[in-house]
Amino acid sequence: MSSTSTPARAETGFAPAFAALCLGAVAMGISPIFVRFASASMGGAPPDVGPFASAFWRVSLCLPLLYAWMRIEERKAPKDAPRVPFSRAAVLGGLVFTGDLLVWHLAILKTTVANATFFATMAPLVVVLVVWLVLRQKVSRGTFIGLGLCLVGGAALIGESLQADPARLEGDLYGLATAFFFGLYFIVASKARKTAGAARVTFETSLITAVLLFIVTLIFESRVLPQTWAGAASLFAMSYVSHAGGQGLLSIALGSLPPVFSSLVIFLEAMAAAVFGWIILGEPLTLIQSSGGALILLGIWVARPEP
């Protein structure tokens, strides 16, 4: 796996890969709103679906689309293009992503969206520590500086909305667990992209995740099917926009960009979530939050891989 001190791989070129990373961040950044809508209750009734059920539908509804994308991509790819089915890295990616979605959806529902997002932004720190201390790969000084700027920017972007409430401690811990699993996902997905295309990696990790989440849902959830059209629409939107769009574009980016740099997408997600909260929920953006967004963009520019 490449570290950020080495040039970006030339599978798609830096500019298209970075564009895919940014678009994927926007698509994933709106997922908390979809989770809230899908789990909303009407008139005191129970939630439309629980957190595990919404996570299951998130990865399963778009599987036909991901499969079609995989077949089209491999039909157009050169005959010598790598396409190892269900590699160890892809299987591990499915396991890690299952853990990520389980704790992420719990965090969204058991604490504030701001708290959940803030703790989830620790994912790039997990990636850097694993790559540097465990995998013994060199991480450039620019990466550390860029990560530091992003962390400060993320704190400024979300910090004003943080709520220190002991009643939400469980949800905050789920947010930290999300950072751990999502950080590992960047590393194993980058490894899987060396032996398969973006579509295959996205489809296979999603299929494994869907099977595991289906089992968890049957065990722990009393309501699997959405009860309202609004809940069903939220699940479809989350599956096709946040998962197929967001994770698919992330897989494309990981074919060319190092995992440490790609993990900074979590800060772009936080920016997207703040903007969507402003547009959809009417939550105002302060000067401090805007300054935090500027620091995030500066940090990503500083941490960019060599061309």
mmCIF file of C-alpha atoms in Angstrom:
data_model
loop_
_atom_site.group_PDB
_atom_site.id
_atom_site.type_symbol
_atom_site.label_atom_id
_atom_site.label_comp_id
_atom_site.label_asym_id
_atom_site.label_seq_id
_atom_site.Cartn_x
_atom_site.Cartn_y
_atom_site.Cartn_z
ATOM 1 C CA MET A 1 0.000 0.000 0.000
ATOM 2 C CA SER A 2 1.227 3.425 -0.893
ATOM 3 C CA SER A 3 1.901 5.987 1.787
ATOM 4 C CA THR A 4 1.395 9.676 1.312
ATOM 5 C CA SER A 5 5.110 10.207 0.838
ATOM 6 C CA THR A 6 5.008 8.399 -2.499
ATOM 7 C CA PRO A 7 3.477 9.604 -5.752
ATOM 8 C CA ALA A 8 -0.192 8.919 -6.420
ATOM 9 C CA ARG A 9 -0.809 5.850 -8.566
ATOM 10 C CA ALA A 10 -1.715 6.640 -12.174
ATOM 11 C CA GLU A 11 -4.760 4.396 -12.624
ATOM 12 C CA THR A 12 -7.078 7.326 -13.330
ATOM 13 C CA GLY A 13 -4.813 10.320 -12.733
ATOM 14 C CA PHE A 14 -4.797 12.604 -9.708
ATOM 15 C CA ALA A 15 -7.416 15.111 -10.861
ATOM 16 C CA PRO A 16 -10.182 12.577 -11.732
ATOM 17 C CA ALA A 17 -9.430 10.557 -8.589
ATOM 18 C CA PHE A 18 -9.561 13.669 -6.401
ATOM 19 C CA ALA A 19 -12.821 14.727 -8.051
ATOM 20 C CA ALA A 20 -14.256 11.270 -7.280
ATOM 21 C CA LEU A 21 -13.082 11.639 -3.671
ATOM 22 C CA CYS A 22 -14.814 15.014 -3.290
ATOM 23 C CA LEU A 23 -18.064 13.872 -4.904
ATOM 24 C CA GLY A 24 -18.034 10.745 -2.770
ATOM 25 C CA ALA A 25 -17.639 12.894 0.341
ATOM 26 C CA VAL A 26 -20.702 14.943 -0.605
ATOM 27 C CA ALA A 27 -22.737 11.790 -1.237
ATOM 28 C CA MET A 28 -21.715 10.249 2.092
ATOM 29 C CA GLY A 29 -22.083 13.533 3.958
ATOM 30 C CA ILE A 30 -25.865 13.537 3.569
ATOM 31 C CA SER A 31 -26.266 10.014 5.005
ATOM 32 C CA PRO A 32 -26.972 11.162 8.614
ATOM 33 C CA ILE A 33 -30.030 13.060 7.389
ATOM 34 C CA PHE A 34 -31.292 9.951 5.560
ATOM 35 C CA VAL A 35 -30.726 7.837 8.697
ATOM 36 C CA ARG A 36 -32.713 10.287 10.804
ATOM 37 C CA PHE A 37 -35.576 10.387 8.287
ATOM 38 C CA ALA A 38 -35.658 6.592 7.965
ATOM 39 C CA SER A 39 -35.727 6.165 11.754
ATOM 40 C CA ALA A 40 -38.243 8.933 12.449
ATOM 41 C CA SER A 41 -41.475 8.152 14.278
ATOM 42 C CA MET A 42 -44.820 9.619 13.372
ATOM 43 C CA GLY A 43 -47.347 10.640 16.012
ATOM 44 C CA GLY A 44 -45.668 8.776 18.850
ATOM 45 C CA ALA A 45 -45.452 5.541 16.844
ATOM 46 C CA PRO A 46 -42.303 3.376 16.960
ATOM 47 C CA PRO A 47 -39.442 4.340 14.602
ATOM 48 C CA ASP A 48 -39.969 3.467 10.945
ATOM 49 C CA VAL A 49 -36.926 1.164 11.034
ATOM 50 C CA GLY A 50 -34.169 0.647 13.592
ATOM 51 C CA PRO A 51 -30.487 1.489 13.148
ATOM 52 C CA PHE A 52 -29.453 -2.036 12.100
ATOM 53 C CA ALA A 53 -32.298 -2.359 9.595
ATOM 54 C CA SER A 54 -31.469 1.013 8.027
ATOM 55 C CA ALA A 55 -27.821 -0.045 7.741
ATOM 56 C CA PHE A 56 -28.895 -3.305 6.048
ATOM 57 C CA TRP A 57 -31.106 -1.557 3.504
ATOM 58 C CA ARG A 58 -28.358 0.973 2.883
ATOM 59 C CA VAL A 59 -26.026 -1.670 1.421
ATOM 60 C CA SER A 60 -28.565 -4.139 0.014
ATOM 61 C CA LEU A 61 -30.989 -2.061 -2.044
ATOM 62 C CA CYS A 62 -28.283 -0.917 -4.456
ATOM 63 C CA LEU A 63 -26.664 -4.352 -4.936
ATOM 64 C CA PRO A 64 -28.278 -4.864 -8.401
ATOM 65 C CA LEU A 65 -26.831 -1.527 -9.527
ATOM 66 C CA LEU A 66 -23.379 -2.355 -8.136
ATOM 67 C CA TYR A 67 -23.441 -5.772 -9.824
ATOM 68 C CA ALA A 68 -24.369 -4.216 -13.174
ATOM 69 C CA TRP A 69 -21.570 -1.659 -12.746
ATOM 70 C CA MET A 70 -19.095 -4.479 -12.034
ATOM 71 C CA ARG A 71 -20.082 -6.417 -15.161
ATOM 72 C CA ILE A 72 -19.883 -3.322 -17.363
ATOM 73 C CA GLU A 73 -16.539 -2.229 -15.892
ATOM 74 C CA GLU A 74 -14.930 -5.655 -16.340
ATOM 75 C CA ARG A 75 -16.310 -6.072 -19.854
ATOM 76 C CA LYS A 76 -14.681 -2.813 -20.887
ATOM 77 C CA ALA A 77 -11.434 -3.411 -18.972
ATOM 78 C CA PRO A 78 -8.323 -4.873 -20.663
ATOM 79 C CA LYS A 79 -8.053 -8.652 -20.532
ATOM 80 C CA ASP A 80 -5.006 -8.471 -18.266
ATOM 81 C CA ALA A 81 -6.702 -6.146 -15.761
ATOM 82 C CA PRO A 82 -6.729 -7.637 -12.214
ATOM 83 C CA ARG A 83 -10.094 -9.024 -11.143
ATOM 84 C CA VAL A 84 -9.490 -11.417 -8.240
ATOM 85 C CA PRO A 85 -12.916 -12.385 -6.826
ATOM 86 C CA PHE A 86 -13.414 -12.047 -3.077
ATOM 87 C CA SER A 87 -9.783 -11.452 -2.226
ATOM 88 C CA ARG A 88 -8.763 -11.534 1.422
ATOM 89 C CA ALA A 89 -8.647 -7.763 1.473
ATOM 90 C CA ALA A 90 -12.175 -7.518 0.001
ATOM 91 C CA VAL A 91 -13.552 -9.991 2.546
ATOM 92 C CA LEU A 92 -11.843 -8.119 5.373
ATOM 93 C CA GLY A 93 -13.209 -4.902 3.920
ATOM 94 C CA GLY A 94 -16.738 -6.309 4.154
ATOM 95 C CA LEU A 95 -16.190 -7.291 7.790
ATOM 96 C CA VAL A 96 -14.718 -3.916 8.711
ATOM 97 C CA PHE A 97 -17.434 -2.002 6.872
ATOM 98 C CA THR A 98 -20.085 -4.022 8.725
ATOM 99 C CA GLY A 99 -18.631 -2.848 12.019
ATOM 100 C CA ASP A 100 -18.427 0.693 10.688
ATOM 101 C CA LEU A 101 -22.110 0.870 9.709
ATOM 102 C CA LEU A 102 -23.328 -0.803 12.902
ATOM 103 C CA VAL A 103 -21.655 1.685 15.221
ATOM 104 C CA TRP A 104 -22.183 4.684 12.883
ATOM 105 C CA HIS A 105 -25.958 4.270 12.726
ATOM 106 C CA LEU A 106 -26.077 3.734 16.494
ATOM 107 C CA ALA A 107 -24.017 6.887 17.025
ATOM 108 C CA ILE A 108 -26.332 8.971 14.831
ATOM 109 C CA LEU A 109 -29.392 7.870 16.820
ATOM 110 C CA LYS A 110 -27.881 7.834 20.325
ATOM 111 C CA THR A 111 -26.102 11.197 20.246
ATOM 112 C CA THR A 112 -26.312 14.407 18.251
ATOM 113 C CA VAL A 113 -25.306 14.391 14.595
ATOM 114 C CA ALA A 114 -22.604 16.937 15.477
ATOM 115 C CA ASN A 115 -21.130 14.708 18.203
ATOM 116 C CA ALA A 116 -21.261 11.597 16.015
ATOM 117 C CA THR A 117 -19.606 13.429 13.114
ATOM 118 C CA PHE A 118 -16.935 14.988 15.338
ATOM 119 C CA PHE A 119 -15.793 11.683 16.810
ATOM 120 C CA ALA A 120 -15.961 9.974 13.408
ATOM 121 C CA THR A 121 -13.492 12.548 12.045
ATOM 122 C CA MET A 122 -10.779 10.770 14.035
ATOM 123 C CA ALA A 123 -10.682 8.133 11.246
ATOM 124 C CA PRO A 124 -7.727 9.753 9.382
ATOM 125 C CA LEU A 125 -5.748 9.708 12.629
ATOM 126 C CA VAL A 126 -6.362 5.950 12.856
ATOM 127 C CA VAL A 127 -5.152 5.508 9.273
ATOM 128 C CA VAL A 128 -1.971 7.506 9.884
ATOM 129 C CA LEU A 129 -1.134 5.595 13.079
ATOM 130 C CA VAL A 130 -1.734 2.184 11.468
ATOM 131 C CA VAL A 131 0.252 3.023 8.330
ATOM 132 C CA TRP A 132 3.100 4.620 10.287
ATOM 133 C CA LEU A 133 3.380 2.452 13.416
ATOM 134 C CA VAL A 134 1.936 -0.922 12.348
ATOM 135 C CA LEU A 135 2.741 -1.149 8.629
ATOM 136 C CA ARG A 136 6.017 0.743 9.116
ATOM 137 C CA GLN A 137 5.497 2.946 6.071
ATOM 138 C CA LYS A 138 6.891 6.438 5.798
ATOM 139 C CA VAL A 139 4.408 9.272 6.239
ATOM 140 C CA SER A 140 5.491 12.669 4.967
ATOM 141 C CA ARG A 141 5.737 15.797 7.072
ATOM 142 C CA GLY A 142 3.139 17.440 4.839
ATOM 143 C CA THR A 143 0.691 14.688 5.740
ATOM 144 C CA PHE A 144 1.093 15.338 9.462
ATOM 145 C CA ILE A 145 0.735 19.091 8.949
ATOM 146 C CA GLY A 146 -2.291 18.653 6.704
ATOM 147 C CA LEU A 147 -3.911 16.245 9.139
ATOM 148 C CA GLY A 148 -3.334 18.684 11.989
ATOM 149 C CA LEU A 149 -4.973 21.507 10.024
ATOM 150 C CA CYS A 150 -7.919 19.256 9.184
ATOM 151 C CA LEU A 151 -8.368 18.242 12.829
ATOM 152 C CA VAL A 152 -8.360 21.878 13.951
ATOM 153 C CA GLY A 153 -10.716 22.783 11.117
ATOM 154 C CA GLY A 154 -13.036 19.899 11.968
ATOM 155 C CA ALA A 155 -13.147 20.987 15.612
ATOM 156 C CA ALA A 156 -13.992 24.559 14.552
ATOM 157 C CA LEU A 157 -16.604 23.330 12.072
ATOM 158 C CA ILE A 158 -18.439 21.078 14.523
ATOM 159 C CA GLY A 159 -17.230 22.243 17.938
ATOM 160 C CA GLU A 160 -19.929 24.872 18.473
ATOM 161 C CA SER A 161 -22.619 22.214 18.085
ATOM 162 C CA LEU A 162 -21.013 19.684 20.450
ATOM 163 C CA GLN A 163 -23.015 18.833 23.563
ATOM 164 C CA ALA A 164 -21.285 17.355 26.598
ATOM 165 C CA ASP A 165 -24.118 15.262 28.009
ATOM 166 C CA PRO A 166 -23.501 12.089 30.081
ATOM 167 C CA ALA A 167 -26.742 10.708 28.681
ATOM 168 C CA ARG A 168 -25.145 10.731 25.212
ATOM 169 C CA LEU A 169 -21.865 9.146 26.281
ATOM 170 C CA GLU A 170 -22.808 5.796 24.735
ATOM 171 C CA GLY A 171 -23.462 7.445 21.377
ATOM 172 C CA ASP A 172 -20.191 9.374 21.593
ATOM 173 C CA LEU A 173 -18.307 6.113 22.159
ATOM 174 C CA TYR A 174 -20.032 4.633 19.125
ATOM 175 C CA GLY A 175 -18.732 7.637 17.189
ATOM 176 C CA LEU A 176 -15.170 6.849 18.255
ATOM 177 C CA ALA A 177 -15.668 3.212 17.254
ATOM 178 C CA THR A 178 -16.838 4.458 13.855
ATOM 179 C CA ALA A 179 -13.527 6.262 13.411
ATOM 180 C CA PHE A 180 -11.631 3.056 14.168
ATOM 181 C CA PHE A 181 -13.586 0.882 11.716
ATOM 182 C CA PHE A 182 -13.749 3.508 8.969
ATOM 183 C CA GLY A 183 -10.012 4.098 9.264
ATOM 184 C CA LEU A 184 -9.326 0.389 8.827
ATOM 185 C CA TYR A 185 -11.686 0.331 5.841
ATOM 186 C CA PHE A 186 -9.539 2.820 3.932
ATOM 187 C CA ILE A 187 -6.479 0.639 4.401
ATOM 188 C CA VAL A 188 -8.029 -2.719 3.424
ATOM 189 C CA ALA A 189 -10.054 -1.230 0.547
ATOM 190 C CA SER A 190 -6.882 0.308 -0.866
ATOM 191 C CA LYS A 191 -5.262 -3.129 -0.669
ATOM 192 C CA ALA A 192 -8.262 -4.760 -2.371
ATOM 193 C CA ARG A 193 -8.058 -2.248 -5.226
ATOM 194 C CA LYS A 194 -4.680 -3.695 -6.205
ATOM 195 C CA THR A 195 -6.308 -6.972 -7.303
ATOM 196 C CA ALA A 196 -9.728 -5.808 -8.529
ATOM 197 C CA GLY A 197 -11.530 -2.847 -10.047
ATOM 198 C CA ALA A 198 -13.528 -0.271 -8.121
ATOM 199 C CA ALA A 199 -16.861 -1.841 -9.037
ATOM 200 C CA ARG A 200 -15.884 -5.351 -7.918
ATOM 201 C CA VAL A 201 -14.452 -4.115 -4.627
ATOM 202 C CA THR A 202 -17.571 -2.042 -3.924
ATOM 203 C CA PHE A 203 -19.959 -4.865 -4.871
ATOM 204 C CA GLU A 204 -18.135 -7.612 -2.956
ATOM 205 C CA THR A 205 -17.650 -5.605 0.233
ATOM 206 C CA SER A 206 -21.288 -4.487 0.041
ATOM 207 C CA LEU A 207 -22.542 -8.051 -0.486
ATOM 208 C CA ILE A 208 -20.601 -9.357 2.526
ATOM 209 C CA THR A 209 -21.783 -6.425 4.611
ATOM 210 C CA ALA A 210 -25.409 -6.957 3.549
ATOM 211 C CA VAL A 211 -25.359 -10.636 4.565
ATOM 212 C CA LEU A 212 -23.874 -9.871 7.973
ATOM 213 C CA LEU A 213 -26.194 -6.941 8.618
ATOM 214 C CA PHE A 214 -29.209 -9.048 7.623
ATOM 215 C CA ILE A 215 -28.307 -11.572 10.331
ATOM 216 C CA VAL A 216 -27.805 -8.833 12.912
ATOM 217 C CA THR A 217 -31.097 -7.201 11.915
ATOM 218 C CA LEU A 218 -33.076 -10.427 12.296
ATOM 219 C CA ILE A 219 -31.596 -10.981 15.750
ATOM 220 C CA PHE A 220 -31.877 -7.501 17.238
ATOM 221 C CA GLU A 221 -34.575 -5.625 15.287
ATOM 222 C CA SER A 222 -38.314 -6.075 15.707
ATOM 223 C CA ARG A 223 -39.140 -4.071 12.591
ATOM 224 C CA VAL A 224 -37.252 -4.679 9.343
ATOM 225 C CA LEU A 225 -39.535 -3.257 6.647
ATOM 226 C CA PRO A 226 -40.229 0.486 6.520
ATOM 227 C CA GLN A 227 -43.773 1.403 7.498
ATOM 228 C CA THR A 228 -44.135 4.671 5.577
ATOM 229 C CA TRP A 229 -43.396 5.900 2.089
ATOM 230 C CA ALA A 230 -41.128 8.575 3.563
ATOM 231 C CA GLY A 231 -39.092 5.927 5.377
ATOM 232 C CA ALA A 232 -38.812 3.783 2.252
ATOM 233 C CA ALA A 233 -37.779 6.794 0.144
ATOM 234 C CA SER A 234 -35.098 7.706 2.690
ATOM 235 C CA LEU A 235 -33.688 4.169 2.578
ATOM 236 C CA PHE A 236 -33.584 4.133 -1.231
ATOM 237 C CA ALA A 237 -31.931 7.546 -1.320
ATOM 238 C CA MET A 238 -29.372 6.522 1.287
ATOM 239 C CA SER A 239 -28.593 3.303 -0.592
ATOM 240 C CA TYR A 240 -28.225 4.774 -4.058
ATOM 241 C CA VAL A 241 -26.780 8.183 -3.160
ATOM 242 C CA SER A 242 -24.701 7.663 -0.002
ATOM 243 C CA HIS A 243 -23.652 4.053 -0.546
ATOM 244 C CA ALA A 244 -23.587 3.295 -4.277
ATOM 245 C CA GLY A 245 -22.538 6.851 -5.075
ATOM 246 C CA GLY A 246 -20.369 7.629 -2.070
ATOM 247 C CA GLN A 247 -18.630 4.282 -1.551
ATOM 248 C CA GLY A 248 -18.371 3.650 -5.286
ATOM 249 C CA LEU A 249 -16.609 6.960 -5.882
ATOM 250 C CA LEU A 250 -14.389 6.286 -2.872
ATOM 251 C CA SER A 251 -13.343 2.943 -4.394
ATOM 252 C CA ILE A 252 -12.485 4.719 -7.638
ATOM 253 C CA ALA A 253 -10.346 7.230 -5.750
ATOM 254 C CA LEU A 254 -8.531 4.504 -3.790
ATOM 255 C CA GLY A 255 -7.292 3.050 -7.060
ATOM 256 C CA SER A 256 -5.081 6.113 -7.524
ATOM 257 C CA LEU A 257 -4.779 7.920 -4.198
ATOM 258 C CA PRO A 258 -2.971 6.709 -1.058
ATOM 259 C CA PRO A 259 -5.238 5.585 1.809
ATOM 260 C CA VAL A 260 -3.923 8.206 4.244
ATOM 261 C CA PHE A 261 -4.756 11.078 1.911
ATOM 262 C CA SER A 262 -8.063 9.470 0.895
ATOM 263 C CA SER A 263 -9.084 9.169 4.541
ATOM 264 C CA LEU A 264 -9.228 12.965 4.719
ATOM 265 C CA VAL A 265 -12.545 12.575 2.884
ATOM 266 C CA ILE A 266 -14.125 12.271 6.338
ATOM 267 C CA PHE A 267 -13.463 15.991 6.850
ATOM 268 C CA LEU A 268 -15.082 16.768 3.510
ATOM 269 C CA GLU A 269 -18.039 14.707 4.750
ATOM 270 C CA ALA A 270 -18.246 16.934 7.819
ATOM 271 C CA MET A 271 -18.256 20.006 5.563
ATOM 272 C CA ALA A 272 -20.966 18.482 3.381
ATOM 273 C CA ALA A 273 -23.039 17.551 6.452
ATOM 274 C CA ALA A 274 -22.793 21.148 7.733
ATOM 275 C CA VAL A 275 -23.867 22.555 4.362
ATOM 276 C CA PHE A 276 -26.779 20.099 4.059
ATOM 277 C CA GLY A 277 -27.821 20.954 7.619
ATOM 278 C CA TRP A 278 -27.857 24.606 6.614
ATOM 279 C CA ILE A 279 -29.822 24.021 3.397
ATOM 280 C CA ILE A 280 -32.249 21.297 4.546
ATOM 281 C CA LEU A 281 -32.570 21.816 8.310
ATOM 282 C CA GLY A 282 -32.015 25.562 8.409
ATOM 283 C CA GLU A 283 -29.001 25.310 10.744
ATOM 284 C CA PRO A 284 -26.934 28.517 10.332
ATOM 285 C CA LEU A 285 -23.229 28.465 9.511
ATOM 286 C CA THR A 286 -21.158 30.758 11.756
ATOM 287 C CA LEU A 287 -17.919 32.527 10.928
ATOM 288 C CA ILE A 288 -15.989 30.023 13.062
ATOM 289 C CA GLN A 289 -17.533 27.111 11.174
ATOM 290 C CA SER A 290 -16.718 28.720 7.841
ATOM 291 C CA SER A 291 -13.129 29.270 9.012
ATOM 292 C CA GLY A 292 -12.982 25.592 10.013
ATOM 293 C CA GLY A 293 -14.047 24.602 6.526
ATOM 294 C CA ALA A 294 -11.294 26.789 5.063
ATOM 295 C CA LEU A 295 -8.717 25.112 7.335
ATOM 296 C CA ILE A 296 -9.915 21.692 6.181
ATOM 297 C CA LEU A 297 -9.439 22.654 2.542
ATOM 298 C CA LEU A 298 -5.990 24.043 3.346
ATOM 299 C CA GLY A 299 -5.043 20.866 5.208
ATOM 300 C CA ILE A 300 -6.118 18.659 2.314
ATOM 301 C CA TRP A 301 -4.057 20.783 -0.083
ATOM 302 C CA VAL A 302 -0.993 20.546 2.184
ATOM 303 C CA ALA A 303 -1.376 16.750 2.562
ATOM 304 C CA ARG A 304 -1.880 16.096 -1.158
ATOM 305 C CA PRO A 305 0.339 13.329 -2.601
ATOM 306 C CA GLU A 306 3.151 14.115 -4.980
ATOM 307 C CA PRO A 307 2.052 14.168 -8.642
#
